[in-house]
Coordinates of C-alpha atoms and ligand atoms in Angstrom, one line a residue:
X1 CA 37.9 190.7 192.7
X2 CA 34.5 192.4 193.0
X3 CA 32.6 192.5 195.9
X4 CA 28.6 194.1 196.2
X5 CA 27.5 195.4 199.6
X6 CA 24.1 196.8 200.1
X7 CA 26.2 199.9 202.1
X8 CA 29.5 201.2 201.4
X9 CA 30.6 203.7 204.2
X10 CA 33.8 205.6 203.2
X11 CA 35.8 206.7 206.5
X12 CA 35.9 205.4 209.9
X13 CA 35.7 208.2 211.8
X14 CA 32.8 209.1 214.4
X15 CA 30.7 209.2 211.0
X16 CA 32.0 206.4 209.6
X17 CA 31.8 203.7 212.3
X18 CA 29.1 204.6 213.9
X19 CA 27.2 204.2 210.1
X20 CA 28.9 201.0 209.1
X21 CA 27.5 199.4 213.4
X22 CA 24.0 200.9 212.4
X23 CA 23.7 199.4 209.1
X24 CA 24.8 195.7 210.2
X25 CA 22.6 196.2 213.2
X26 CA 19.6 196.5 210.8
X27 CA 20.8 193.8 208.8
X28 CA 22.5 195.5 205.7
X29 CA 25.5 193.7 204.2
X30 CA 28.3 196.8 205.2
X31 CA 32.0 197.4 204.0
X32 CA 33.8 200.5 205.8
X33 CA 36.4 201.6 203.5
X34 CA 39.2 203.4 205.4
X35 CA 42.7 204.8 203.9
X36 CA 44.6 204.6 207.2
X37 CA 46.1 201.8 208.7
X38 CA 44.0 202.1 212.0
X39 CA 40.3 203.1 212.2
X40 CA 38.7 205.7 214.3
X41 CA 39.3 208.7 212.3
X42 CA 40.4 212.4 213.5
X43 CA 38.3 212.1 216.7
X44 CA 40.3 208.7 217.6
X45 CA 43.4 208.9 216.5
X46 CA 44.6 212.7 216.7
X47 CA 41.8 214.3 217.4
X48 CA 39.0 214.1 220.8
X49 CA 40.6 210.9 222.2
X50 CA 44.3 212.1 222.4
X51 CA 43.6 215.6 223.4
X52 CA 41.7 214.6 226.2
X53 CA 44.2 212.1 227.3
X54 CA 46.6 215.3 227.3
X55 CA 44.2 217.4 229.3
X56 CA 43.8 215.1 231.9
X57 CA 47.2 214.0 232.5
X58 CA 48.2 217.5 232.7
X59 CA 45.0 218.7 235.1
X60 CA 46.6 216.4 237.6
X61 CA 49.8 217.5 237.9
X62 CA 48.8 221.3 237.6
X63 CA 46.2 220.2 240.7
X64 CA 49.3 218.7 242.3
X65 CA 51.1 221.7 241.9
X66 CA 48.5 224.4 242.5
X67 CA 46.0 223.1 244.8
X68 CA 47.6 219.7 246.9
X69 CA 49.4 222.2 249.8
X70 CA 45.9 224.2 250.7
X71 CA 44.4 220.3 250.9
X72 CA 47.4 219.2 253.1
X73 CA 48.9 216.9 250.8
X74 CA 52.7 217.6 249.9
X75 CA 54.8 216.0 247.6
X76 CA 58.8 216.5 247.0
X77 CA 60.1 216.5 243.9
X78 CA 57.1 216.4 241.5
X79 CA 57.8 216.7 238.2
X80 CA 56.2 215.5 234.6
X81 CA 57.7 212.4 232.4
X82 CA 57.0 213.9 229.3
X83 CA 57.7 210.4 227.7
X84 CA 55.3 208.4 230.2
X85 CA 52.5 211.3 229.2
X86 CA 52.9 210.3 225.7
X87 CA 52.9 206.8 226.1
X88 CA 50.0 206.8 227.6
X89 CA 48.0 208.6 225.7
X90 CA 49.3 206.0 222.8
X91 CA 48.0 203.8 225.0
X92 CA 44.5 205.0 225.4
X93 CA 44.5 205.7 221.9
X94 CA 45.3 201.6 221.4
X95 CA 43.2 201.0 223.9
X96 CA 40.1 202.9 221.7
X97 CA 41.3 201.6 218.4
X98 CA 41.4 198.2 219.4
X99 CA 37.3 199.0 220.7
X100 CA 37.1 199.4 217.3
X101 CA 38.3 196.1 215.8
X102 CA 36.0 194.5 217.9
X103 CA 33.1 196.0 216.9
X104 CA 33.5 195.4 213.5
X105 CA 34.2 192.0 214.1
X106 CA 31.9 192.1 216.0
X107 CA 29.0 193.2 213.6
X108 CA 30.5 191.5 210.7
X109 CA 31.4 194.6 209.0
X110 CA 34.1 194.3 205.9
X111 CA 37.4 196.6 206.7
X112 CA 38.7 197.5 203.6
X113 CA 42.1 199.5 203.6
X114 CA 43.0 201.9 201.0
X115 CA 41.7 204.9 199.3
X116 CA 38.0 205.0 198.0
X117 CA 37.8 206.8 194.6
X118 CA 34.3 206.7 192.7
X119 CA 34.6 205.4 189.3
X120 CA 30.9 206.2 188.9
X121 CA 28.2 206.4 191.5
X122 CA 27.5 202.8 192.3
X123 CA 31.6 202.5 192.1
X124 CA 34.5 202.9 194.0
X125 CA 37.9 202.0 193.0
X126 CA 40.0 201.5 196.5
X127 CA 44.0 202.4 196.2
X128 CA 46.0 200.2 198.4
X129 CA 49.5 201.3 200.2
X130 CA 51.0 198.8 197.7
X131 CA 49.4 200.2 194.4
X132 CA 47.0 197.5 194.0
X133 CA 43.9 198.9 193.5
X134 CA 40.0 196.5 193.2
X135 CA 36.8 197.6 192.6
X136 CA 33.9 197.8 195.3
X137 CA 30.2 198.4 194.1
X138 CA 27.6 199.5 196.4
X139 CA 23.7 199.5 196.1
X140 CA 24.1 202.7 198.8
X141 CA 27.5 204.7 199.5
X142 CA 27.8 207.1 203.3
X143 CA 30.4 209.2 202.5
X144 CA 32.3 210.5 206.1
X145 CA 35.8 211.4 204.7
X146 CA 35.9 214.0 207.4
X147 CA 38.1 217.5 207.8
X148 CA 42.1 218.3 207.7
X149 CA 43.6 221.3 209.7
X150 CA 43.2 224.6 207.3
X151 CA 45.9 227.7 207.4
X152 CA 45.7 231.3 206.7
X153 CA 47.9 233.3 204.2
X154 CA 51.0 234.1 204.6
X155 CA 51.2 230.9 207.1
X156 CA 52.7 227.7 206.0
X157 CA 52.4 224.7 207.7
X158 CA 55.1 223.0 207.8
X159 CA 54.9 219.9 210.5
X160 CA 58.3 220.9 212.1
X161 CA 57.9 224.2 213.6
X162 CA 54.2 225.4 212.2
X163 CA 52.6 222.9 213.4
X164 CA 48.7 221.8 214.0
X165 CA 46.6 220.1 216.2
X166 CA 47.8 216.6 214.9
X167 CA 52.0 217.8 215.5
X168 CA 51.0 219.5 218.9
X169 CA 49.7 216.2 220.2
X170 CA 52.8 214.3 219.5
X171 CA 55.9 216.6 220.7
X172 CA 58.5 214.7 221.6
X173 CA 59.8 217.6 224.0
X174 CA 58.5 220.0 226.1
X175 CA 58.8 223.6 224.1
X176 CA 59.9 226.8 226.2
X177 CA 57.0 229.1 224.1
X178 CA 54.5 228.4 222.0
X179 CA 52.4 230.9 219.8
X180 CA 48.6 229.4 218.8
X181 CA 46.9 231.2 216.2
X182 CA 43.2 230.9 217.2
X183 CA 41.5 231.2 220.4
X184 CA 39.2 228.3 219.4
X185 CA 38.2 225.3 220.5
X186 CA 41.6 223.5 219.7
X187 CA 43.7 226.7 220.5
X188 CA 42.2 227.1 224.1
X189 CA 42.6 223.1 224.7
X190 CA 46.2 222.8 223.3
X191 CA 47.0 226.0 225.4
X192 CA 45.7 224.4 228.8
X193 CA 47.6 221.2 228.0
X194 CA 51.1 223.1 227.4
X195 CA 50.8 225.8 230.1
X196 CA 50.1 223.4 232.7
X197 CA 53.6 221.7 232.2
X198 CA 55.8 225.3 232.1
X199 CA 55.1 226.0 228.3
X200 CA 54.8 229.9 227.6
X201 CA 51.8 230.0 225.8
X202 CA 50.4 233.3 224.1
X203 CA 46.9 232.7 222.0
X204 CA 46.9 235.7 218.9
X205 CA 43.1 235.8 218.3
X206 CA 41.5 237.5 215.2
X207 CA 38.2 238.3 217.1
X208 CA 37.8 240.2 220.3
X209 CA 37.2 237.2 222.6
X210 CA 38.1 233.9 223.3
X211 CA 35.8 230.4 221.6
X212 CA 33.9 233.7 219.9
X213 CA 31.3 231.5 218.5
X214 CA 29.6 230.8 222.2
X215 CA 27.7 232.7 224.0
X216 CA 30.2 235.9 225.0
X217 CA 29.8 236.0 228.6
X218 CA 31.6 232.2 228.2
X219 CA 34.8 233.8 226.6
X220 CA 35.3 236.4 229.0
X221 CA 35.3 234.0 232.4
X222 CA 37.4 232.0 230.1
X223 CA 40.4 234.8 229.4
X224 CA 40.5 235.8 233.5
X225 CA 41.1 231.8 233.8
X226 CA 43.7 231.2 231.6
X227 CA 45.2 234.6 232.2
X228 CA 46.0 233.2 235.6
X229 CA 47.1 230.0 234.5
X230 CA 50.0 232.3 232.7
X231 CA 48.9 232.2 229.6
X232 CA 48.6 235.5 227.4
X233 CA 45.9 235.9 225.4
X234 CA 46.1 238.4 222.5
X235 CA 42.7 239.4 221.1
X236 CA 41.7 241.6 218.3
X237 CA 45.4 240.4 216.5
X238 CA 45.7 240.1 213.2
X239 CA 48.8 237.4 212.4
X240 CA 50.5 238.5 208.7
X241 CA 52.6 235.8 208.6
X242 CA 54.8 232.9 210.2
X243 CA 58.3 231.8 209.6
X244 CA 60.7 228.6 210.7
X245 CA 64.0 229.7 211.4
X246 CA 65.1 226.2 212.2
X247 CA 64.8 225.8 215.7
X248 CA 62.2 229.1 216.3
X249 CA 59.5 230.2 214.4
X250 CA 59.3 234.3 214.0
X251 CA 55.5 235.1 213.7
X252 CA 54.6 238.9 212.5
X253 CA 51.1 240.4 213.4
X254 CA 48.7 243.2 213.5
X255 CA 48.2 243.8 217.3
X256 CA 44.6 245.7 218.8
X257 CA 46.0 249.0 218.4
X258 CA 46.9 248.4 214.5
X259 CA 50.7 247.8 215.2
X260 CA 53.1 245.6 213.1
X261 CA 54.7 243.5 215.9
X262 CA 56.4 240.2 216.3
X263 CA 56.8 236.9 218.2
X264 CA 59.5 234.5 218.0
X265 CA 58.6 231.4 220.2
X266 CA 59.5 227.7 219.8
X267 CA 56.9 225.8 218.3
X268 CA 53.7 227.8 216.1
X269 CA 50.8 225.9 216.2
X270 CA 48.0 226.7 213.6
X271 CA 44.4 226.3 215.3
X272 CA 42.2 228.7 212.8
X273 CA 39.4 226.0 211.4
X274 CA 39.2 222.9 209.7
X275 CA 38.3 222.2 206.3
X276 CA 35.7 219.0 204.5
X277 CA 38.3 216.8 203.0
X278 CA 37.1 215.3 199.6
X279 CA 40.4 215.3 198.2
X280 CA 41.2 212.2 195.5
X281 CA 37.5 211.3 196.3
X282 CA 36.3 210.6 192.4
X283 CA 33.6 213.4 192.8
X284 CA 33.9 214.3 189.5
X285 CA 32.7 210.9 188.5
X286 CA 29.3 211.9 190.3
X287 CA 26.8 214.3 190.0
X288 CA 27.7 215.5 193.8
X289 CA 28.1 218.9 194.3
X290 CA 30.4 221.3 196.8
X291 CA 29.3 224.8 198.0
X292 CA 31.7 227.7 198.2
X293 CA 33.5 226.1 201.9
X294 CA 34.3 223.1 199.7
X295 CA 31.4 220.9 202.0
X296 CA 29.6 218.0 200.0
X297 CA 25.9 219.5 199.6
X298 CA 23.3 218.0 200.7
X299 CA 19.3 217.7 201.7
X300 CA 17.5 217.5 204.7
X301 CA 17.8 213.5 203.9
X302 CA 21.5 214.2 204.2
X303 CA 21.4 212.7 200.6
X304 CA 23.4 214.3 197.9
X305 CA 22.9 215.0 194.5
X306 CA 22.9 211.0 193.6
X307 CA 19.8 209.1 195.4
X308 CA 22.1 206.3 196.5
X309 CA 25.3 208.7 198.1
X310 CA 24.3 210.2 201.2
X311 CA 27.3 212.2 203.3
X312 CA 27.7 213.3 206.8
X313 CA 30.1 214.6 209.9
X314 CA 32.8 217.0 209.1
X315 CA 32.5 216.8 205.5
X316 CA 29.1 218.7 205.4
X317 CA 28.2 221.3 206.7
X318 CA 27.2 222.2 210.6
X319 CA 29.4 222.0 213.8
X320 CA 32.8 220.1 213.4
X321 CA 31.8 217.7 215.8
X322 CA 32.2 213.9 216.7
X323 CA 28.5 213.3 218.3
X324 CA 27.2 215.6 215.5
X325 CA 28.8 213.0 212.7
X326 CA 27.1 210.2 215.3
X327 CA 23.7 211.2 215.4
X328 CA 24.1 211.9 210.8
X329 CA 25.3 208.4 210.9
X330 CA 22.6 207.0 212.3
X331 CA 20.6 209.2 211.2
X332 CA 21.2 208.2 206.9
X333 CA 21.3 204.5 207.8
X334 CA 17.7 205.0 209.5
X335 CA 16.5 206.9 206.4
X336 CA 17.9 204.3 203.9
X337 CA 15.8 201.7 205.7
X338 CA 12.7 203.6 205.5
X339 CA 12.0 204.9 209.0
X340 CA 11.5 208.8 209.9
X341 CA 14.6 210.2 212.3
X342 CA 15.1 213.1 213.3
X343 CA 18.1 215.7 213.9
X344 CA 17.4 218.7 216.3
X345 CA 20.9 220.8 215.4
X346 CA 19.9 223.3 217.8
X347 CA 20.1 221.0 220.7
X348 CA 23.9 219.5 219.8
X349 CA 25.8 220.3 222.5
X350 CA 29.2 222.2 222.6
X351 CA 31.9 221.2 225.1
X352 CA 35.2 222.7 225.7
X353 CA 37.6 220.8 227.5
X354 CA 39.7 223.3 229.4
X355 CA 40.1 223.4 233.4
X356 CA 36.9 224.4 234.2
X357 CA 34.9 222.9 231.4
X358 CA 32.5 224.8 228.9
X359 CA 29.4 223.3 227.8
X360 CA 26.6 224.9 226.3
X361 CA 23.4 224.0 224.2
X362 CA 20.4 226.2 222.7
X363 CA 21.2 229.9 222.1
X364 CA 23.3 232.5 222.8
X365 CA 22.8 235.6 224.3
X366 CA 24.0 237.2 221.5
X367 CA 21.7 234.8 218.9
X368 CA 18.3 235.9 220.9
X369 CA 18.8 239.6 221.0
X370 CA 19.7 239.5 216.9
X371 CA 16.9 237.4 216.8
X372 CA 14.7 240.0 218.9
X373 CA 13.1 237.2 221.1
X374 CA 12.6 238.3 224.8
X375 CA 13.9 236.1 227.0
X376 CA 15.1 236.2 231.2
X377 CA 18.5 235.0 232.6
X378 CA 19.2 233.3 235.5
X379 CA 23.2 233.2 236.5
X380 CA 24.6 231.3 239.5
X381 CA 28.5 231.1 240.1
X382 CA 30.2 228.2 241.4
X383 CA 31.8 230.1 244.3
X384 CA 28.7 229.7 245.9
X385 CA 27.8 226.1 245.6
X386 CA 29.1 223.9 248.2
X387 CA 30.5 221.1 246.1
X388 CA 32.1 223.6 244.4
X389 CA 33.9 225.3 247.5
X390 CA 34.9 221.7 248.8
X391 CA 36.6 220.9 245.5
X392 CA 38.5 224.4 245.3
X393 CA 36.4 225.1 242.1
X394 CA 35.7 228.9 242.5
X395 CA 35.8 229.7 238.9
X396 CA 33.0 229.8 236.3
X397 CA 29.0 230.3 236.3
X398 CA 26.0 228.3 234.9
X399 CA 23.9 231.0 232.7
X400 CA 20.1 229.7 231.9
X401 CA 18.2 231.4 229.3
X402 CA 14.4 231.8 229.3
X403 CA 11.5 232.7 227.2
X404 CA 9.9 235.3 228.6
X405 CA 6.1 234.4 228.6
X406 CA 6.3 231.0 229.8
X407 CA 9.8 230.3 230.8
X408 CA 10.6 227.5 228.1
X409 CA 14.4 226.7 228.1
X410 CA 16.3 228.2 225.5
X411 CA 19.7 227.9 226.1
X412 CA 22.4 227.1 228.6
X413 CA 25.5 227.8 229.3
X414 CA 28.0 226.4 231.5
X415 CA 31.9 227.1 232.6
X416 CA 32.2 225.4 235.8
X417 CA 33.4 222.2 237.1
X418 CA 32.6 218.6 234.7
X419 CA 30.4 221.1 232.6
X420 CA 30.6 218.6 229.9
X421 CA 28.6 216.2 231.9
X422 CA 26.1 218.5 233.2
X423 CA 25.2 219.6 229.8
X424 CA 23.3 216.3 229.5
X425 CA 20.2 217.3 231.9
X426 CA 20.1 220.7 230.2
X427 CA 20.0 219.1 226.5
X428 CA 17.3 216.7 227.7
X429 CA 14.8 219.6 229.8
X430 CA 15.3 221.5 225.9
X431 CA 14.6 218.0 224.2
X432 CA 11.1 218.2 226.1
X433 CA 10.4 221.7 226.3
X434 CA 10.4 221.9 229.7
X435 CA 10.8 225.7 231.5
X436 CA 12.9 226.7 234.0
X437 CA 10.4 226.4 236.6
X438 CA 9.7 222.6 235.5
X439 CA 13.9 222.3 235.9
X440 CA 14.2 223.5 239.6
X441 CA 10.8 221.6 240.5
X442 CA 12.9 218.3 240.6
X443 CA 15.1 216.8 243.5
X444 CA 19.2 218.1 242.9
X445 CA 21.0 215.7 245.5
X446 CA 23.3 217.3 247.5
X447 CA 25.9 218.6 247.7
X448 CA 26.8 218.3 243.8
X449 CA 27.5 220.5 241.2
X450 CA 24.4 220.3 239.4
X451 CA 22.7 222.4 242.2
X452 CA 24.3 225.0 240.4
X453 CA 22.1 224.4 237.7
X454 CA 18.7 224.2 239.9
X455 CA 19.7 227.9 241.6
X456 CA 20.3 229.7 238.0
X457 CA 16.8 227.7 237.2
X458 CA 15.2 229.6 240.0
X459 CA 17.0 232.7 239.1
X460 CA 15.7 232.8 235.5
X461 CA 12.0 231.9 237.1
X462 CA 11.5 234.6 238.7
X463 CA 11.5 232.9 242.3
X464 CA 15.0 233.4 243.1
X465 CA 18.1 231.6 244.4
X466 CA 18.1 230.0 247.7
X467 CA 21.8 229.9 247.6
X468 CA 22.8 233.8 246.4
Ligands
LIG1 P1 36.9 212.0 210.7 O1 36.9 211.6 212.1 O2 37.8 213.0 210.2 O3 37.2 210.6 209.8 C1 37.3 210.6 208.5 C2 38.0 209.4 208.0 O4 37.9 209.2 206.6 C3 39.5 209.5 208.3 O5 40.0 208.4 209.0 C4 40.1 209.5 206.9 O6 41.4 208.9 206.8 C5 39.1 208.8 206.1 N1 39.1 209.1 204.7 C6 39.1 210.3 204.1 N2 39.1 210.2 202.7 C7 39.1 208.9 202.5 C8 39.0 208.1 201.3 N3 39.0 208.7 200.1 N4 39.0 206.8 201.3 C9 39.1 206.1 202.5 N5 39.1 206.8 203.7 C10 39.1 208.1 203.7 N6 34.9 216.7 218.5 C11 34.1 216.4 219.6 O7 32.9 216.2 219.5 N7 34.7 216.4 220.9 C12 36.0 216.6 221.1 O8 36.5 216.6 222.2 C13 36.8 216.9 219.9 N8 38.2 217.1 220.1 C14 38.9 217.3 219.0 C15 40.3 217.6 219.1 C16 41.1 217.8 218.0 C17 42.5 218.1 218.2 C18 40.5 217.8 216.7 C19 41.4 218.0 215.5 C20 39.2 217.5 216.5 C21 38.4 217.3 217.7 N9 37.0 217.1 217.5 C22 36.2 216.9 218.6 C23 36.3 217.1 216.2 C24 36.1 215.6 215.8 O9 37.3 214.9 215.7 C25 35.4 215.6 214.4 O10 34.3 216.4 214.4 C26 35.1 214.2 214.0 O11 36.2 213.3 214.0 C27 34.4 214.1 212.6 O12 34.1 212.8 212.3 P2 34.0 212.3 210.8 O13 33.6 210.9 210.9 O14 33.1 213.2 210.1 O15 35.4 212.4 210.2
LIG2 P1 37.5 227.1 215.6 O1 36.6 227.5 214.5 O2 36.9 226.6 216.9 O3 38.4 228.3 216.0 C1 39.2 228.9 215.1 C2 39.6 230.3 215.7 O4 40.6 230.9 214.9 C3 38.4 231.3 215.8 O5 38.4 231.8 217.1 C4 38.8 232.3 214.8 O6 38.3 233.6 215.1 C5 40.3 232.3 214.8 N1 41.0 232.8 213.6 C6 40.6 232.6 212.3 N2 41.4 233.3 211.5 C7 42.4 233.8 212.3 C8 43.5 234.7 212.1 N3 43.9 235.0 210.8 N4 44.3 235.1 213.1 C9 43.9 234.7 214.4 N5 42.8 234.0 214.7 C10 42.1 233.5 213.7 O7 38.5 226.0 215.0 P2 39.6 225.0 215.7 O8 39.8 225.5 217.1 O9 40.7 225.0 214.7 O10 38.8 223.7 215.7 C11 38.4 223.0 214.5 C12 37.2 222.2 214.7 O11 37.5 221.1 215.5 C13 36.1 223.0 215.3 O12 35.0 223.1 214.5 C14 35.7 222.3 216.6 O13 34.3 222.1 216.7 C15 36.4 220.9 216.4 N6 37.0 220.6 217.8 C16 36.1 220.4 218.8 C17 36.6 220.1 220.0 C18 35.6 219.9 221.1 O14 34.5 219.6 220.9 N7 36.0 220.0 222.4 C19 37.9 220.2 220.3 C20 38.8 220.5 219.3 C21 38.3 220.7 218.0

C-alpha cells in the first residue's frame, strides 16, 4: 500500500509531535512515523516526564523528613513505597502519552508504527515489529529521531549494573550506593532523586565543578547543597573504567590529586552526554550529511542537504533540549509554508531540576569576560527574601548580568526556589531588550519569590537593594 503526505515527520518526540500538530494546524496532510509502541519520545517516556515525576515524589518525603518537625508537623513511621513511587510515575507517564493520542486524533494526524528508512529522498520504507515493511512518500520529510545515552572508554553499559538514565528511572529496588559518572544535568537530577530515599550517592566528575557548562558561580552553590544532602561529589576525577561483578559494579578512576583509586557501589549509572541517533535511518540513500559529533547538518532553514528533508531537536546540533526541539518544530513547519520565524538560541532557557532549582538564560559570567564585554552584576540570595524564609528556602541566589553602558539584560541566573518558573519573566525582559532598571521599575507582588529577582535588578542598576 502507498500512501503520499504533503509532511512526513519521523519521531514523536518533543520534535516530532509538536511538528506533525503544527503542520495539520496549517492544513498539511501529516503522517508521524514512530518506531516505538508509544509516542512521546525520550522527553515522555524516559526522559523529562519520568524524571520529574521522581524528583517530586522524592522532594516530599525528603521535606517530610527534613523540614516537617521545625513547621510542627510530625509523623510516625514515615517511610517510602518504592513500588507506589514507580507506579505512579507509570502513571503520569500514561497519563502524558495518552495526551498524546488525543492530539493526533485530534489533528487528524497518521500514526504510523515501525522504523522509517529512506529509500531515496521523497521515500521511506517503514519496518514493522512483525517484519512487514510498506512504503511512505512524502512531498516534505522533518526528521526528529532524537539522541541515545553515549559512554566513555573503558565503560560498558550494560543495563544491569552500568546503567543510564533510562535503567535508573525504572529500579525495581532501592540500591545501597550508587556511583554517577557526570555531574551533569541528568547526573545531578538522578543523584537528588536517589539520595533523598537513603541511596549513597558519589557523582565522579571530569571537570572541576558541578553542570560545568552554566555559569560557575551556579555549580558551586550547587556542590554545598547536595554535599549536605549526603551526597559526595568527586570533581576533577578521571573514571578509567567500570566493571559488573554480578551484584556490584567496581569502578577504577583518576582522583584530583592523579591517584588510581576505586569504587565499588551497587548500581553505576553512566550520565556523560547524549549522542544524535540516525542509526538504520537510510541516510546513505540521501545526499544528507553528518559532522564530526555524528549530528545531521543543517542551514539556518534547519534544512539539510536535500531541499525537501529538514531535521531538528536532539539530532542536530545545539542544547539537548525538549523546548529547543519545540520551538525547531515549529519553527521548519512555519518555513515550509512560507512564513519568516525566527529562533533566538541565546534566549533558550536552561533548567535543572534539583532541590532548589537552576535556571538560567543569556550568558555566563564566564562567556562575557572571554568575550571581553563589560558588564555589572547584581546578586541577591534567598535568605533574605521573605517568601523564601517562610518556606525554609535559605539556599541559592538570583545573579543578573548587565551591560555596562545602558544596563540591557544579558543574562540570568537562578538557584533558588521554582527557579524554573521564574526564568520565564527573565527570558521575556531579554526577548525585549529591556535593562535592569526597566525590570525592577514594575510591581513584584508580595511576598513571592520573584522579589528576589526585582532586588538583584536593583543591585545590577546601580541603585541598590532595598532588601540587603
Ligand atoms: P526524542 O525525544 O529523542 O524522540 C525521538 C523519537 O524518534 C524517539 O521516540 C525514537 O524512538 C524515534 N525514532 C528514532 N529513529 C526512528 C526511526 N528511524 N523511525 C521511527 N522513529 C524513530 N529536556 C528538557 O527540556 N527538560 C527536561 O526536564 C529534560 N529531562 C530529561 C531527563 C532525562 C533523563 C533525559 C534522558 C533527557 C531529558 N531532557 C530534558 C532532554 C529531552 O528529553 C530531549 O531534548 C528531547 O526529548 C529531544 O526531543 P526530540 O524530539 O529531538 O527527540
Ligand atoms: P551533560 O552534558 O549535561 O553532562 C555530562 C557531564 O559528564 C559533564 O559534566 C561532563 O563534564 C561529564 N563527563 C564527561 N566525560 C566524563 C568522564 N570521562 N568522567 C567523568 N565525567 C565526565 O549530559 P547529561 O547529563 O548526560 O545529559 C544529556 C542531555 O540531556 C543534556 O544535553 C541535557 O541538556 C539533557 N537533559 C536535560 C535535562 C533538563 O533540561 N533538566 C535533564 C536531563 C537531561
Amino acid at each position: 500500500m502507498e500512501n503520499i503526505y504533503d509532511i512526513v515527520v519521523i519521531g514523536s518526540g518533543p520534535g516530532g509531535y509538536v511538528a506533525a500538530i503544527r503542520a495539520a494546524q496549517l492544513g498539511y496532510k501529516t503522517a508521524i512515523v514512530e518506531k516505538y509502541s508509544t509516542l512521546g519520545g525520550t522527553c515522555t517516556n524516559v526522559g523529562c516526564i519520568p524524571s520529574k515525576a521522581l524528583l517530586d515524589s522524592t522532594e516530599h518525603y525528603h521535606t517530610a523528613q527534613t523540614k516537617f518537625d521545625t513547621h510542627g508537623i510530625s509523623i510516625e513511621n514515615l517511610k517510602i513505597n518504592f513500588d507506589q513511587l514507580m507506579k505512579r510515575k507509570a502513571g503520569v507517564v500514561n497519563q502524558n502519552i495518552s495526551g498524546l493520542n488525543y492530539l493526533m486524533k485530534k489533528n487528524k494526524i497518521e500514526i504510523i508504527e515501525g522504523k522509517a528508512s529512506f529509500v531515496n529522498n521523497s521515500e521511506i520504507s517503514v519496518l514493522k515489529n512483525d517484519g512487514a515493511s510498506h512504503a511512505v512518500k512524502g512531498k516534505y520529510f522533518i526528521i526528529a529521531t532524537g539522541s541515545k545515552p553515549s559512554t566513555i572508554k573503558g565503560v560498558a553499559i550494560d543495563k544491569d549494573r552500568i546503567i543510564t538514565s533510562t535503567e535508573a528511572l525504572k529500579l525495581n529496588e532501592i540500591p545501597k550506593s550508587m556511583a554517577i559518572i557526570g555531574g551533569g544535568v541528568i547526573g545531578v537530577e538522578m543523584a537528588s532523586i536517589y539520595a533523598r530515599i537513603g541511596v549513597k550517592v558519589s557523582i565522579l566528575e571530569y571537570a572541576d565543578s558541578l553542570i560545568p557548562s552554566m555559569d560557575k558561580e551556579l555549580g558551586k552553590e550547587l556542590k554545598k547543597i547536595l554535599s549536605k544532602n549526603s551526597i559526595e561529589i568527586l570533581l576533577n576525577h578521571k573514571v578509567q573504567s567500570a566493571q559488573n561483578n554480578g551484584s556490584s559494579v567496581t569502578i577504577n578512576y583518576i582522583d584530583g590529586n592523579d591517584k588510581n583509586n576505586a569504587l565499588t557501589v551497587d548500581y553505576c549509572l553512566v550520565a556523560v552526554g547524549r549522542k544524535p541517533y540516525t542509526e538504520g535511518l537510510g541516510l546513505e540513500n540521501t545526499s544528507i550529511k553528518l559532522d564530526d559529533k555524528g549530528r545531521i547538518v543543517t542551514d539556518n532553514h534547519l534544512k539539510t542537504n536535500e531541499d525537501n528533508i529538514y531535521a531538528i531537536g536532539d539530532v542536530i546540533a545545539g542544547p539537548m533540549l525538549a523546548h529547543k526541539a519545540e520551538e525547531e518544530a515549529v519553527f521548519v513547519v512555519e518555513t515550509i509554508n512560507g512564513q519568516k520565524p525566527h529562533i533566538d538560541y541565546n534566549l533558550i532557557p536552561n533548567v535543572v531540576y534539583t532541590w532548589p532549582e537552576i535556571a538560567s538564560v543569556g550568558f555566563t559570567e564566564e562567556q562575557l569576560k572571554k568575550e571581553n564585554r563589560s558588564y555589572r552584576v547584581g546578586k541577591f540570595p534567598f535568605s533574605a527574601s521573605g517568601r523564601a524564609r517562610a518556606a525554609m528556602e535559605y539556599d541559592g541566589f538570583v545573579k543578573v548580568l548587565s551591560d555596562t553602558k545602558y544596563g540591557e539584560l544579558l543574562g540570568v541566573h537562578i538557584i533558588g526556589p521554582r527557579a524554573a518558573d521564574l526564568i520565564a519573566q527573565a527570558v521575556i525582559g531579554m526577548h525585549y531588550q529591556t535593562t535592569d532598571e526597566d525590570m525592577f521599575r514594575i510591581s513584584y507582588a508580595h511576598p513571592t519569590y520573584s522579589e528576589a529577582l526585582k532586588e538583584a535588578y536593583l543591585i545590577a542598576s546601580g541603585q541598590g537593594a532595598i532588601n540587603l
